[in-house]
Amino acid sequence: MINVAVCDDERYMADAIGKMAADFFRGKNRETAVCLFFSGEELLAYERKIDILFLDIRMGSMDGLETAAELRRRGFDGYLIFTTALREEVFRSFVASPFDYLVKPIGAQELARTLERLLADMSGRGMSLLVQRGTESRIVTLDEIVYCEVMDRKVYLHLRSGETVDYYERIERLEAKLDRRFYRCHRSYLVNLQYLQSYRAGGAVLESHGGGRVEVPISRLKNREFAQVVLQYLK
C-alpha cells in the first residue's frame, strides 16, 4: 500500500492531483490510499504514515515551506513534491529536500513522469554499501549517507544519524557504487543531493544530524556543473 497525501488550499486542485496520482498507480497495479488536506495545519494534525506528499507552497496562514520544515523536523522522510504556480520558488524549496517541483497547471503526463522516476527511486532506496573494516563487515544504506569524504586513503561516510563510518577505499571506486543522488563536487567529497538545503559558489549546505547543517566545499571548476546537476536532479 502506498499512502499518498495532497495538501492544497484550492480544493479543485487537490482533487485533480489526487485523481491523477490514483490513476497512475492503478495503471501500475499498485494499491494506494489518497488523502486530501486543505491547509498546512490540517496536514500537521494527521498522524498516519505518508509515503508521497504533494504540497502546495502558496497557502493561507501556514505556507507549504513552513509546513514542510515542520514535517521534516518531526521526522517525515517520505517523498515530498512541491506544487506551485511560481517557478522561481524552486530554490527556496531546497531546504525541505523535495523529490520534485511541479509548476501549475499540472498535466497528467507531467505528473506521470515524476511518479515514474519516483517509483524507480523507491525500488532503489534499499541500495546499500558493504563496508569492510578489517574482519568486520557492515551494510550501510545509501539513504543514510549525507556526504562522503576522503582523507589519507580513507573514506569517511557521514551518516544522517551523526555517526561517521571510516574504511579504506579509493573515491573513484566508491563513486562507481553510488546512484544518481550522489555528485562529486570536489576531489575529496561526494554529496547526497537529497540532503541539499542550499548552495553558493564554493560550498553546498547539507542537512545533518538533529536538524543541523554542514557545509561541504565545491571546487571552483565544478561550480557551474553543480548548479546544472541540481536542476537536473530536481527534474
XYZ file of N, CA and C in Angstrom:
705
model
N 0.832 -1.196 0.000
C 0.000 0.000 0.000
C 0.872 1.253 0.000
N 0.632 2.162 -0.945
C 1.341 3.439 -0.998
C 0.386 4.521 -0.509
N 0.785 5.226 0.530
C -0.056 6.271 1.111
C 0.310 7.623 0.511
N -0.634 8.191 -0.236
C -0.422 9.456 -0.934
C -1.247 10.539 -0.245
N -0.624 11.690 -0.006
C -1.336 12.835 0.557
C -1.181 14.024 -0.379
N -2.250 14.802 -0.507
C -2.226 16.027 -1.305
C -2.694 17.155 -0.404
N -1.887 18.220 -0.310
C -2.255 19.376 0.518
C -2.253 20.622 -0.359
N -3.431 21.183 -0.560
C -3.589 22.375 -1.407
C -4.838 23.103 -0.942
N -4.742 24.415 -0.760
C -5.910 25.141 -0.263
C -6.970 25.376 -1.337
N -6.670 25.010 -2.583
C -7.675 25.034 -3.646
C -8.210 23.614 -3.812
N -9.442 23.406 -3.411
C -9.993 22.054 -3.364
C -10.008 21.375 -4.734
N -10.322 22.129 -5.779
C -10.374 21.508 -7.104
C -8.997 21.009 -7.524
N -7.940 21.754 -7.103
C -6.582 21.341 -7.440
C -6.183 20.094 -6.652
N -6.513 20.060 -5.366
C -6.224 18.875 -4.554
C -6.936 17.651 -5.137
N -8.199 17.827 -5.524
C -8.960 16.727 -6.131
C -8.292 16.236 -7.412
N -7.863 17.186 -8.252
C -7.281 16.827 -9.544
C -5.969 16.067 -9.373
N -5.096 16.565 -8.493
C -3.810 15.893 -8.271
C -4.036 14.511 -7.664
N -4.943 14.420 -6.700
C -5.240 13.133 -6.080
C -5.744 12.122 -7.085
N -6.618 12.560 -7.985
C -7.165 11.646 -9.003
C -6.078 11.206 -9.984
N -5.248 12.148 -10.435
C -4.176 11.786 -11.370
C -3.200 10.796 -10.736
N -2.868 11.014 -9.468
C -1.949 10.105 -8.780
C -2.576 8.720 -8.637
N -3.854 8.678 -8.261
C -4.542 7.392 -8.102
C -4.619 6.652 -9.437
N -4.911 7.376 -10.516
C -4.985 6.761 -11.844
C -3.626 6.201 -12.261
N -2.566 6.949 -11.969
C -1.219 6.478 -12.334
C -0.903 5.166 -11.630
N -1.088 5.117 -10.335
C -0.730 3.906 -9.588
C -1.663 2.742 -9.919
N -2.913 3.048 -10.240
C -3.833 1.987 -10.666
C -3.317 1.340 -11.944
N -2.772 2.175 -12.847
C -2.208 1.650 -14.086
C -0.962 0.816 -13.872
N -0.318 0.983 -12.724
C 0.869 0.197 -12.373
C 0.514 -0.994 -11.473
N -0.773 -1.186 -11.254
C -1.261 -2.256 -10.359
C -0.676 -2.123 -8.961
N -0.583 -0.878 -8.504
C -0.102 -0.610 -7.151
C -1.262 -0.072 -6.322
N -1.468 -0.695 -5.178
C -2.563 -0.277 -4.307
C -2.193 1.018 -3.583
N -3.110 1.988 -3.598
C -2.842 3.274 -2.961
C -4.030 3.721 -2.119
N -3.718 4.600 -1.183
C -4.743 5.310 -0.416
C -4.408 6.790 -0.539
N -5.352 7.599 -0.985
C -5.125 9.029 -1.214
C -5.916 9.835 -0.195
N -5.220 10.720 0.522
C -5.871 11.616 1.493
C -5.666 13.058 1.052
N -6.698 13.886 1.185
C -6.637 15.287 0.794
C -6.664 16.184 2.031
N -5.831 17.226 1.990
C -5.794 18.220 3.062
C -5.829 19.603 2.422
N -6.406 20.564 3.146
C -6.620 21.879 2.547
C -5.910 23.005 3.308
N -5.028 22.638 4.220
C -4.201 23.611 4.925
C -3.018 22.886 5.555
N -1.954 23.650 5.826
C -0.804 23.058 6.484
C -1.137 22.559 7.873
N -1.978 23.316 8.578
C -2.360 22.923 9.928
C -3.104 21.585 9.932
N -3.981 21.411 8.947
C -4.745 20.160 8.849
C -3.811 18.983 8.566
N -2.846 19.203 7.700
C -1.880 18.150 7.374
C -1.048 17.770 8.591
N -0.590 18.764 9.348
C 0.254 18.501 10.514
C -0.492 17.770 11.620
N -1.806 17.870 11.607
C -2.600 17.172 12.621
C -2.797 15.696 12.278
N -2.456 15.315 11.047
C -2.620 13.938 10.584
C -1.486 13.085 11.138
N -1.795 11.969 11.744
C -0.773 11.186 12.446
C -0.426 9.864 11.768
N -1.045 9.567 10.642
C -0.739 8.301 9.965
C 0.416 8.470 8.980
N 0.927 7.352 8.519
C 2.101 7.340 7.640
C 1.762 7.928 6.267
N 2.668 8.751 5.745
C 2.555 9.296 4.397
C 3.818 8.913 3.632
N 3.636 8.269 2.482
C 4.781 7.881 1.660
C 5.122 8.952 0.628
N 4.075 9.551 0.040
C 4.260 10.562 -1.002
C 3.369 11.752 -0.667
N 3.959 12.938 -0.654
C 3.194 14.141 -0.322
C 3.333 15.180 -1.424
N 2.182 15.580 -1.997
C 2.125 16.718 -2.909
C 1.724 17.924 -2.069
N 2.581 18.955 -2.018
C 2.358 20.073 -1.100
C 2.439 21.407 -1.837
N 1.341 22.147 -1.798
C 1.305 23.476 -2.396
C 2.169 24.427 -1.573
N 2.903 25.324 -2.229
C 3.743 26.271 -1.491
C 2.933 27.463 -1.003
N 2.129 28.061 -1.888
C 1.361 29.239 -1.511
C 0.018 28.821 -0.924
N -0.109 28.882 0.401
C -1.382 28.581 1.059
C -1.697 29.702 2.039
N -2.642 29.470 2.936
C -3.117 30.509 3.832
C -2.147 30.913 4.915
N -2.555 30.762 6.166
C -1.749 31.256 7.279
C -0.425 30.521 7.414
N -0.367 29.278 6.994
C 0.871 28.488 7.058
C 1.187 27.975 5.658
N 2.261 28.485 5.051
C 2.536 28.082 3.677
C 3.223 26.717 3.614
N 3.439 26.240 2.382
C 3.986 24.909 2.205
C 5.399 24.745 2.705
N 6.218 25.793 2.600
C 7.592 25.701 3.072
C 7.644 25.572 4.591
N 6.812 26.329 5.284
C 6.736 26.220 6.749
C 6.229 24.844 7.159
N 5.211 24.372 6.441
C 4.637 23.057 6.740
C 5.672 21.961 6.524
N 6.393 22.036 5.396
C 7.410 21.026 5.087
C 8.526 21.020 6.124
N 8.937 22.222 6.541
C 10.008 22.315 7.546
C 9.586 21.641 8.847
N 8.344 21.842 9.241
C 7.862 21.225 10.473
C 7.738 19.709 10.317
N 7.276 19.265 9.159
C 7.186 17.824 8.914
C 8.565 17.175 8.978
N 9.556 17.791 8.344
C 10.910 17.242 8.382
C 11.439 17.235 9.813
N 11.148 18.296 10.557
C 11.608 18.359 11.951
C 11.016 17.209 12.758
N 9.797 16.813 12.419
C 9.136 15.715 13.124
C 9.588 14.346 12.625
N 10.442 14.319 11.619
C 10.974 13.045 11.148
C 10.359 12.514 9.870
N 9.544 13.311 9.172
C 8.965 12.847 7.904
C 10.075 12.591 6.892
N 10.156 11.364 6.375
C 11.195 11.016 5.411
C 10.616 10.474 4.118
N 9.335 10.796 3.858
C 8.705 10.360 2.627
C 9.102 11.241 1.456
N 8.513 10.963 0.303
C 8.781 11.743 -0.907
C 7.945 13.016 -0.874
N 8.604 14.155 -1.004
C 7.936 15.452 -0.979
C 8.003 16.078 -2.369
N 6.831 16.398 -2.917
C 6.744 17.034 -4.234
C 6.007 18.357 -4.064
N 6.724 19.458 -4.267
C 6.090 20.766 -4.143
C 5.294 21.092 -5.410
N 4.174 21.762 -5.232
C 3.379 22.252 -6.360
C 3.151 23.747 -6.160
N 3.255 24.510 -7.231
C 3.056 25.953 -7.132
C 2.890 26.556 -8.510
N 2.358 27.755 -8.563
C 2.225 28.472 -9.829
C 3.467 29.300 -10.131
N 4.386 29.399 -9.177
C 5.548 30.281 -9.305
C 6.838 29.483 -9.446
N 7.392 29.463 -10.642
C 8.599 28.688 -10.931
C 9.796 29.158 -10.106
N 9.860 30.464 -9.810
C 11.036 30.994 -9.122
C 11.168 30.500 -7.688
N 10.149 29.855 -7.158
C 10.223 29.389 -5.778
C 10.991 28.073 -5.626
N 11.467 27.523 -6.756
C 12.168 26.247 -6.696
C 13.382 26.303 -5.775
N 14.137 27.417 -5.798
C 15.349 27.482 -4.989
C 15.036 27.607 -3.503
N 13.929 28.264 -3.162
C 13.530 28.361 -1.755
C 13.121 27.006 -1.200
N 12.743 26.089 -2.078
C 12.242 24.789 -1.629
C 13.348 23.814 -1.254
N 14.620 24.125 -1.584
C 15.718 23.190 -1.318
C 15.797 22.779 0.143
N 15.488 23.721 1.036
C 15.652 23.478 2.461
C 14.862 22.266 2.943
N 13.783 21.916 2.238
C 12.935 20.798 2.651
C 13.281 19.501 1.934
N 14.357 19.497 1.138
C 14.792 18.297 0.407
C 13.663 17.655 -0.404
N 13.056 18.410 -1.331
C 11.961 17.828 -2.125
C 12.474 16.839 -3.159
N 11.612 15.904 -3.544
C 11.956 14.992 -4.625
C 11.777 15.689 -5.967
N 10.757 16.536 -6.064
C 10.489 17.232 -7.311
C 9.688 18.500 -7.031
N 9.465 19.258 -8.105
C 8.806 20.556 -8.035
C 7.964 20.679 -9.297
N 6.651 20.718 -9.156
C 5.756 20.782 -10.304
C 5.085 22.148 -10.369
N 5.116 22.742 -11.554
C 4.537 24.063 -11.760
C 3.116 23.922 -12.307
N 2.181 24.597 -11.677
C 0.784 24.575 -12.115
C 0.627 25.399 -13.397
N -0.340 25.029 -14.254
C -1.231 23.858 -14.140
C -0.473 22.563 -14.407
N -0.795 21.540 -13.653
C -0.094 20.257 -13.731
C -0.903 19.286 -14.578
N -0.283 18.780 -15.634
C -0.941 17.817 -16.503
C -0.660 16.390 -16.085
N -1.479 15.465 -16.586
C -1.325 14.058 -16.229
C 0.017 13.502 -16.688
N 0.476 13.924 -17.872
C 1.752 13.409 -18.374
C 2.923 13.908 -17.537
N 2.868 15.171 -17.161
C 3.935 15.736 -16.331
C 3.995 15.030 -14.978
N 2.842 14.823 -14.373
C 2.807 14.140 -13.080
C 3.271 12.694 -13.221
N 2.892 12.047 -14.321
C 3.303 10.658 -14.542
C 4.820 10.538 -14.674
N 5.466 11.509 -15.333
C 6.928 11.464 -15.466
C 7.594 11.516 -14.093
N 7.071 12.388 -13.236
C 7.619 12.478 -11.881
C 7.415 11.173 -11.121
N 6.220 10.594 -11.228
C 5.938 9.369 -10.483
C 6.682 8.169 -11.039
N 6.978 8.166 -12.335
C 7.811 7.093 -12.907
C 9.196 7.132 -12.265
N 9.773 8.329 -12.159
C 11.089 8.459 -11.515
C 11.010 8.094 -10.045
N 9.909 8.482 -9.428
C 9.741 8.189 -8.003
C 9.683 6.685 -7.757
N 8.953 5.959 -8.601
C 8.881 4.502 -8.440
C 10.255 3.860 -8.615
N 11.016 4.370 -9.595
C 12.359 3.833 -9.809
C 13.235 4.109 -8.587
N 13.103 5.313 -8.032
C 13.876 5.666 -6.841
C 13.432 4.834 -5.647
N 12.126 4.614 -5.548
C 11.580 3.829 -4.439
C 12.142 2.405 -4.449
N 12.265 1.842 -5.644
C 12.799 0.481 -5.736
C 14.288 0.448 -5.424
N 14.968 1.600 -5.590
C 16.403 1.643 -5.324
C 16.757 2.115 -3.937
N 15.727 2.489 -3.139
C 16.026 3.017 -1.812
C 16.669 1.985 -0.887
N 16.554 0.719 -1.267
C 17.178 -0.292 -0.432
C 18.643 -0.524 -0.770
N 19.158 0.230 -1.772
C 20.547 0.047 -2.177
C 21.482 0.351 -1.027
N 22.585 -0.374 -0.986
C 23.481 -0.229 0.158
C 24.929 -0.496 -0.243
N 25.823 -0.126 0.657
C 27.251 -0.416 0.519
C 27.645 -1.475 1.541
N 28.538 -2.349 1.130
C 29.128 -3.297 2.068
C 30.491 -2.737 2.460
N 30.612 -2.321 3.697
C 31.829 -1.682 4.185
C 32.672 -2.709 4.938
N 33.914 -2.865 4.509
C 34.838 -3.811 5.130
C 35.828 -3.058 6.012
N 35.852 -3.400 7.292
C 36.800 -2.787 8.232
C 37.525 -3.915 8.960
N 38.677 -4.296 8.428
C 39.403 -5.433 8.997
C 38.589 -6.701 8.820
N 38.277 -7.372 9.911
C 37.478 -8.601 9.848
C 35.981 -8.308 9.974
N 35.635 -7.034 10.151
C 34.233 -6.656 10.342
C 33.624 -6.173 9.020
N 32.407 -6.612 8.733
C 31.657 -6.139 7.569
C 30.387 -5.457 8.053
N 30.034 -4.357 7.385
C 28.842 -3.613 7.775
C 28.095 -3.155 6.537
N 26.764 -3.226 6.584
C 25.927 -2.751 5.486
C 25.429 -1.345 5.826
N 25.689 -0.398 4.928
C 25.225 0.983 5.092
C 24.338 1.315 3.901
N 23.080 1.657 4.148
C 22.194 2.010 3.040
C 22.552 3.395 2.519
N 22.358 3.598 1.220
C 22.704 4.880 0.612
C 21.869 6.016 1.186
N 20.655 5.710 1.598
C 19.788 6.720 2.192
C 20.383 7.329 3.456
N 21.204 6.569 4.158
C 21.783 7.041 5.421
C 22.889 8.060 5.220
N 23.511 8.061 4.038
C 24.736 8.835 3.816
C 24.402 10.260 3.407
N 24.874 11.228 4.177
C 24.695 12.644 3.845
C 25.799 13.086 2.880
N 27.051 12.753 3.213
C 28.146 13.017 2.283
C 29.308 12.086 2.593
N 30.197 11.965 1.623
C 31.389 11.120 1.755
C 32.625 12.002 1.632
N 33.607 11.709 2.433
C 34.841 12.497 2.464
C 36.030 11.545 2.401
N 37.068 11.928 1.687
C 38.267 11.103 1.587
C 39.457 11.873 2.146
N 40.171 11.243 3.071
C 41.394 11.811 3.646
C 42.393 10.689 3.881
N 43.622 10.884 3.372
C 44.705 9.924 3.630
C 44.296 8.485 3.294
N 43.746 8.295 2.104
C 43.363 6.982 1.581
C 42.181 6.344 2.311
N 41.565 7.081 3.218
C 40.405 6.567 3.933
C 39.149 7.301 3.495
N 38.041 6.558 3.392
C 36.729 7.139 3.132
C 36.012 7.317 4.468
N 35.389 8.460 4.625
C 34.572 8.730 5.812
C 33.132 8.954 5.341
N 32.249 8.051 5.731
C 30.836 8.189 5.408
C 30.163 8.928 6.560
N 29.658 10.111 6.286
C 28.978 10.909 7.309
C 27.486 10.619 7.218
N 26.936 9.986 8.244
C 25.572 9.497 8.216
C 24.595 10.493 8.840
N 23.335 10.346 8.473
C 22.298 11.244 8.988
C 22.157 11.121 10.513
N 22.490 9.980 11.052
C 22.393 9.755 12.497
C 23.444 10.542 13.276
N 24.436 11.085 12.562
C 25.542 11.771 13.224
C 26.787 10.902 13.317
N 26.641 9.615 13.039
C 27.773 8.689 13.082
C 28.650 8.857 11.841
N 29.936 8.586 11.982
C 30.863 8.566 10.857
C 31.480 7.171 10.754
N 31.389 6.589 9.578
C 31.953 5.258 9.330
C 33.160 5.424 8.412
N 34.333 4.939 8.837
C 35.545 5.091 8.034
C 36.090 3.732 7.622
N 36.658 3.693 6.439
C 37.278 2.466 5.924
C 38.169 2.836 4.749
N 39.030 1.913 4.332
C 39.949 2.183 3.236
C 39.265 1.902 1.892
N 39.277 2.933 1.026
C 38.646 2.813 -0.288
C 39.088 3.988 -1.140
N 39.221 3.794 -2.434
C 39.501 4.892 -3.348
C 38.189 5.585 -3.688
N 38.206 6.904 -3.780
C 36.970 7.632 -4.035
C 36.383 7.293 -5.406
N 37.249 6.952 -6.365
C 36.756 6.579 -7.694
C 35.935 5.294 -7.633
N 36.395 4.341 -6.839
C 35.657 3.081 -6.687
C 34.345 3.311 -5.940
N 34.392 4.150 -4.916
C 33.172 4.460 -4.170
C 32.152 5.145 -5.079
N 32.598 6.114 -5.854
C 31.702 6.858 -6.743
C 30.970 5.923 -7.702
N 31.662 4.902 -8.190
C 31.064 3.957 -9.139
C 29.958 3.118 -8.494
N 29.962 3.013 -7.171
C 28.965 2.192 -6.468
C 27.715 2.985 -6.073
N 27.772 4.313 -6.223
C 26.670 5.151 -5.774
C 25.699 5.439 -6.914
N 24.493 5.930 -6.564
C 23.487 6.211 -7.591
C 23.437 7.702 -7.915
N 22.419 8.115 -8.680
C 22.347 9.476 -9.209
C 22.130 10.540 -8.138
N 21.809 10.130 -6.921
C 21.668 11.113 -5.844
C 23.003 11.726 -5.451
N 24.090 11.032 -5.768
C 25.402 11.459 -5.309
C 26.171 12.172 -6.423
N 26.835 13.259 -6.035
C 27.620 14.029 -7.002
C 28.974 14.372 -6.380
N 30.018 14.200 -7.184
C 31.366 14.518 -6.718
C 31.640 16.003 -6.975
N 31.456 16.806 -5.952
C 31.565 18.258 -6.079
C 32.983 18.767 -5.837
N 33.862 17.865 -5.425
C 35.238 18.226 -5.064
C 36.052 16.946 -5.153
N 37.331 17.047 -5.332
C 38.148 15.832 -5.470
C 38.054 14.926 -4.246
N 37.687 15.511 -3.092
C 37.643 14.731 -1.852
C 36.247 14.561 -1.284
N 35.201 15.021 -2.007
C 33.849 14.978 -1.451
C 32.820 14.503 -2.472
N 31.906 13.663 -1.980
C 30.698 13.272 -2.712
C 29.508 13.652 -1.845
N 28.537 14.364 -2.406
C 27.380 14.787 -1.617
C 26.122 14.064 -2.080
N 25.246 13.788 -1.134
C 23.942 13.199 -1.429
C 22.965 14.349 -1.639
N 22.495 14.531 -2.872
C 21.655 15.683 -3.214
C 20.307 15.675 -2.511
N 19.880 14.532 -1.994
C 18.600 14.522 -1.295
C 18.678 15.284 0.034
N 19.908 15.560 0.514
C 20.076 16.320 1.752
C 20.505 17.762 1.495
N 20.523 18.185 0.231
C 20.941 19.541 -0.100
C 19.906 20.556 0.379
N 20.372 21.572 1.087
C 19.493 22.651 1.539
C 19.717 23.928 0.750
N 20.947 24.233 0.425
C 21.261 25.411 -0.379
C 22.684 25.273 -0.897
N 23.045 26.138 -1.838
C 24.422 26.143 -2.312
C 24.773 27.524 -2.853
N 26.047 27.770 -2.944
C 26.602 29.002 -3.494
C 27.937 28.642 -4.115
N 28.566 29.591 -4.757
C 29.883 29.338 -5.332
C 30.848 28.939 -4.222
N 31.384 27.755 -4.334
C 32.376 27.300 -3.365
C 31.865 26.439 -2.241
N 30.534 26.285 -2.087
C 30.049 25.489 -0.961
C 28.610 25.029 -1.105
N 28.330 23.844 -0.586
C 26.980 23.280 -0.551
C 26.601 23.029 0.906
N 25.409 23.452 1.297
C 24.935 23.261 2.664
C 23.994 22.062 2.689
N 24.314 21.097 3.556
C 23.550 19.859 3.644
C 22.892 19.740 5.008
N 21.762 19.059 5.033
C 21.108 18.735 6.302
C 21.982 17.747 7.057
N 22.112 17.921 8.359
C 22.907 16.986 9.154
C 22.125 16.544 10.380
N 22.785 15.828 11.248
C 22.145 15.218 12.409
C 21.408 16.247 13.267
N 20.191 15.886 13.688
C 19.418 16.732 14.597
C 18.897 18.004 13.981
N 18.762 18.040 12.659
C 18.262 19.236 12.005
C 19.316 20.316 11.793
N 20.583 19.993 12.082
C 21.658 20.952 11.874
C 22.077 21.022 10.414
N 23.136 21.771 10.179
C 23.643 21.932 8.821
C 25.153 21.739 8.795
N 25.635 21.297 7.646
C 27.072 21.163 7.450
C 27.379 21.665 6.045
N 28.483 22.374 5.892
C 28.864 22.893 4.575
C 30.021 22.089 4.012
N 29.873 21.692 2.753
C 30.872 20.890 2.049
C 31.399 21.735 0.889
N 32.709 21.729 0.637
C 33.243 22.567 -0.444
C 32.864 22.076 -1.840
N 32.685 23.044 -2.726
C 32.518 22.764 -4.155
C 33.741 23.357 -4.843
N 34.440 22.559 -5.609
C 35.648 23.071 -6.266
C 35.273 24.137 -7.297
N 36.188 25.057 -7.546
C 35.929 26.174 -8.462
C 35.510 25.674 -9.843
N 36.114 24.588 -10.297
C 35.810 24.070 -11.628
C 34.453 23.371 -11.695
N 33.869 23.061 -10.534
C 32.600 22.332 -10.517
C 31.386 23.229 -10.226
N 31.608 24.523 -9.994
C 30.502 25.396 -9.600
C 29.354 25.400 -10.617
N 29.662 25.642 -11.866
C 28.615 25.706 -12.888
C 27.961 24.343 -13.090
N 28.768 23.293 -13.158
C 28.223 21.950 -13.351
C 27.338 21.543 -12.187
N 27.713 21.947 -10.978
C 26.922 21.597 -9.805
C 25.508 22.167 -9.923
N 25.392 23.429 -10.322
C 24.079 24.051 -10.485
C 23.245 23.285 -11.507
N 23.857 22.853 -12.590
C 23.136 22.101 -13.622
C 22.702 20.730 -13.105
N 23.587 20.084 -12.349
C 23.270 18.767 -11.791
C 22.097 18.857 -10.816
N 22.072 19.906 -9.991
C 20.978 20.084 -9.031
C 19.651 20.251 -9.756
N 19.612 21.100 -10.773
C 18.375 21.317 -11.518
C 17.918 20.035 -12.206
N 18.866 19.280 -12.770
C 18.512 18.009 -13.404
C 17.988 17.006 -12.386
N 18.611 16.988 -11.214
C 18.162 16.083 -10.156
C 16.729 16.405 -9.736
N 16.400 17.686 -9.623
C 15.053 18.090 -9.230
C 14.018 17.781 -10.288
N 14.445 17.728 -11.548
C 13.507 17.399 -12.630
C 13.183 15.927 -12.665
